[in-house]
Short mmCIF file of C-alpha atoms in Angstrom, two decimals:
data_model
loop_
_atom_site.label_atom_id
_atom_site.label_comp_id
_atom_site.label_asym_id
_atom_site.label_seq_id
_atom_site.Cartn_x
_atom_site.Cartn_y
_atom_site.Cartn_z
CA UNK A 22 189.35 6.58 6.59
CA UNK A 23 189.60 4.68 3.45
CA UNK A 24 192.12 1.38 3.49
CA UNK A 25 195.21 1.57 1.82
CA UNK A 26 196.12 -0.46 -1.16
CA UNK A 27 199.25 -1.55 -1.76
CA UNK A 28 200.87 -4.14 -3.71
CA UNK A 29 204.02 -5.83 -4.59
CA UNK A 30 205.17 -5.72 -8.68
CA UNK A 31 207.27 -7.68 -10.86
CA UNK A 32 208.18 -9.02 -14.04
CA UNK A 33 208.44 -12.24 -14.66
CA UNK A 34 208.60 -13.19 -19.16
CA UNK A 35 209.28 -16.13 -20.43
CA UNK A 36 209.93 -19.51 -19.41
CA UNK A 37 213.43 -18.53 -18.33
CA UNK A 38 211.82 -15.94 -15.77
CA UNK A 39 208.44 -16.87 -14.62
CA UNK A 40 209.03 -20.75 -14.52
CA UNK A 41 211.69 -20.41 -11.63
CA UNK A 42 209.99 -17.82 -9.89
CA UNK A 43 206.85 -19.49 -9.65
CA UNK A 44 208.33 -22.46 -8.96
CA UNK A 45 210.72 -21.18 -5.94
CA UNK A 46 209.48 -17.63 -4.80
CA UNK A 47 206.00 -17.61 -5.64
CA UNK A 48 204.71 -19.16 -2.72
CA UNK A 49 206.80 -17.13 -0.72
CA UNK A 50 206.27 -13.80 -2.16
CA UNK A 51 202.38 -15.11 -1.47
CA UNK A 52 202.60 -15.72 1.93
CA UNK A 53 204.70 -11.95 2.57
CA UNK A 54 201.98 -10.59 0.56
CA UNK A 55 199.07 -12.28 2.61
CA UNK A 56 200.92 -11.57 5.88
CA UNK A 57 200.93 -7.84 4.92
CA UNK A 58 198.03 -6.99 3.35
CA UNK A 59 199.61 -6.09 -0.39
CA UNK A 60 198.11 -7.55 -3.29
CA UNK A 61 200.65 -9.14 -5.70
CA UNK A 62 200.67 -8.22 -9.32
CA UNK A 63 203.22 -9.74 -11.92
CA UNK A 64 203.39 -9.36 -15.27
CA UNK A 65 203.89 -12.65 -17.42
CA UNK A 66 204.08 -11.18 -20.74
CA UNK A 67 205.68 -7.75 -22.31
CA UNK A 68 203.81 -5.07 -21.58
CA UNK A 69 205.06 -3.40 -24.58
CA UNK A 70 205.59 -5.65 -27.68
CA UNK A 71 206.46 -3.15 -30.14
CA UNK A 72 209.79 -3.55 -32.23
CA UNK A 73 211.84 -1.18 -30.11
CA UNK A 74 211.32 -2.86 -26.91
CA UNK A 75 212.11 -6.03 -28.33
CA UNK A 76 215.64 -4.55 -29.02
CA UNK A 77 215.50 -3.50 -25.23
CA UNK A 78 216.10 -5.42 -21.89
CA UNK A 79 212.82 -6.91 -20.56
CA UNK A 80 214.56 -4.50 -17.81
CA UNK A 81 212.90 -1.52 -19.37
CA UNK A 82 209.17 -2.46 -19.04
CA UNK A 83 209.49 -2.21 -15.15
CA UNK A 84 209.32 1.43 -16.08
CA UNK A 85 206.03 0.54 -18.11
CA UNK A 86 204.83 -1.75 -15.48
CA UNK A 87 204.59 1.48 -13.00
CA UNK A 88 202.87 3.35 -15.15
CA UNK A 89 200.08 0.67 -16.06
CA UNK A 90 196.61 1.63 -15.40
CA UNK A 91 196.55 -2.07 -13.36
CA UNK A 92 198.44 0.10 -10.77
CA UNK A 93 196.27 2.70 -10.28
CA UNK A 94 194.13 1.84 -7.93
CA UNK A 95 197.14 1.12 -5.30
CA UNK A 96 198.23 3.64 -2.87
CA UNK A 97 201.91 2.35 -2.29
CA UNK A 98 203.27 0.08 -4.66
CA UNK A 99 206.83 -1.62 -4.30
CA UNK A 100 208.86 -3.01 -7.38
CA UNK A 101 211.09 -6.29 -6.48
CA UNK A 102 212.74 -7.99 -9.48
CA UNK A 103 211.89 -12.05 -10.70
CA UNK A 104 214.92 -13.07 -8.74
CA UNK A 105 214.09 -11.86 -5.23
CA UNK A 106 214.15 -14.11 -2.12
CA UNK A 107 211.59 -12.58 0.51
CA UNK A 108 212.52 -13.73 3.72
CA UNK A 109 208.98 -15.18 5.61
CA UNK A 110 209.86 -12.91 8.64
CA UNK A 111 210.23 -9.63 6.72
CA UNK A 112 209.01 -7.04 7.67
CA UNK A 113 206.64 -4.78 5.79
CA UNK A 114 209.10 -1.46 4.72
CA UNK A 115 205.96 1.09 4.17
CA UNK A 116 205.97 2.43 7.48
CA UNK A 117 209.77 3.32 7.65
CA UNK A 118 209.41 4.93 3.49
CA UNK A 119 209.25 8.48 3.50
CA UNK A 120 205.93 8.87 0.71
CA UNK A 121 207.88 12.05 -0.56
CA UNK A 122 210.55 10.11 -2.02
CA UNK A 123 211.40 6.64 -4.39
CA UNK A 124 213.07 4.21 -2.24
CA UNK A 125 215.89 1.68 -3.54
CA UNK A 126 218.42 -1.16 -2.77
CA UNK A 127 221.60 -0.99 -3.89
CA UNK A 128 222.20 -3.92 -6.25
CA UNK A 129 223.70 -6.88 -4.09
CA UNK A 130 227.45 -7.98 -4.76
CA UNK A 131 227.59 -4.59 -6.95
CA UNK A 132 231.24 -2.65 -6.85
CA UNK A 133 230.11 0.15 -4.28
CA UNK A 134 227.84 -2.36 -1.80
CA UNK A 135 228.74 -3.03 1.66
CA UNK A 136 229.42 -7.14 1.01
CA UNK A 137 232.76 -8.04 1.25
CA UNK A 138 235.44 -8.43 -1.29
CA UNK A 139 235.25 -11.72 -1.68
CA UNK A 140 231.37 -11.85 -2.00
CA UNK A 141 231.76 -9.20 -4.98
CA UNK A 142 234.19 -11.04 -6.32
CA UNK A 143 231.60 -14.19 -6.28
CA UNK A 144 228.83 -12.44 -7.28
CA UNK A 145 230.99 -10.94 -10.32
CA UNK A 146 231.74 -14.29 -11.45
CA UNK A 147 228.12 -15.85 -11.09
CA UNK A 148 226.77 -12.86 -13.05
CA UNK A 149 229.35 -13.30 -16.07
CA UNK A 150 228.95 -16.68 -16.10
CA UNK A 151 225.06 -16.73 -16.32
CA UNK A 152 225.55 -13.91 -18.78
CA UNK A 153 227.75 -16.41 -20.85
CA UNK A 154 230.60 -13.51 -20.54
CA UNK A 155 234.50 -13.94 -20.51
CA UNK A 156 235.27 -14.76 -16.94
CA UNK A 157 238.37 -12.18 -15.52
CA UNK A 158 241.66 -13.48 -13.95
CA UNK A 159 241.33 -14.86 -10.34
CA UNK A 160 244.15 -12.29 -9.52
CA UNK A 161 242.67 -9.28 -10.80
CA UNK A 162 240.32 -7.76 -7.73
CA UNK A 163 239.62 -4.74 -9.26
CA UNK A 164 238.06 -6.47 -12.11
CA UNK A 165 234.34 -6.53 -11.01
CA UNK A 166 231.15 -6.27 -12.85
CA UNK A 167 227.45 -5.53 -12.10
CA UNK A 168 224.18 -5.16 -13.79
CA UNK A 169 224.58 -1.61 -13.71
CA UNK A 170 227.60 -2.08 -16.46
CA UNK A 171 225.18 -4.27 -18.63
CA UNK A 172 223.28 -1.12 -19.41
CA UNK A 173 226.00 1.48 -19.70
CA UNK A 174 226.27 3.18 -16.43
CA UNK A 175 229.42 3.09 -14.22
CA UNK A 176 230.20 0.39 -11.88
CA UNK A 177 232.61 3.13 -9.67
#
């Protein structure tokens, strides 16, 4: 029986995104990688430079990265965004995947995720602050926001 391939995927333009990753997950994401078998493919530059994606989130070429012929080869491949922390103990999540269906996490600190209220609350205030967005009043704990908003889909 043939090995499998898998591999780990990300996206990582621009100074802004690949410098910090490479500086503090690389290594990391290096070591899982080794530890596991998975080769480790990221993508440094658009993948689709055309005027319309400019107008887009760098977001969208995730969807471009999964189709890319680089990816073909692979058996199992698992998408994990620039900012991701792998823990060096982690296990590898293949085994536990059912290969009939997409697996995903539920964005962390988002308005229907199991943290507490006052982690959401944190995590809303990081996120509009790094997005350079009007921060809400202390007193209002409904008020939270999440990537999901950012690109037009319901935090609730």
């Amino acid at each position: 029986m043939a090995r499998r391939r898998n591999a780990i995927v990300s996206l990582a333009v621009g100074a802004r995104c690949y410098r910090p990753w490479s500086v503090y997950l690389k290594k990391g994401w290096e070591h899982w990688c080794e530890r596991h078998d998975f080769d480790l493919v990221i993508y440094d530059q658009p993948l689709d430079t055309s005027q319309r994606a400019a107008s887009r989130s760098p977001a969208w070429q995730k969807l471009l990265a999964m189709a890319s012929p680089d990816l073909a080869g692979f058996d199992r491949v698992i998408w994990l965004d620039a900012d991701i922390w792998i823990h060096p103990q982690a296990g590898n999540p293949i085994p536990t995947l059912n290969p009939d269906q997409v697996a995903m996490a539920l964005d962390c600190g988002a308005p229907l995720s199991d943290e507490p209220q006052w982690f959401r609350q944190a995590w809303s205030r990081i996120l509009r602050t790094s997005l350079q967005l009007p921060s809400f009043d202390e007193a209002d704990e409904q008020e939270l926001f999440s990537y999901y908003q950012l690109w037009g889909f319901p935090a609730m």
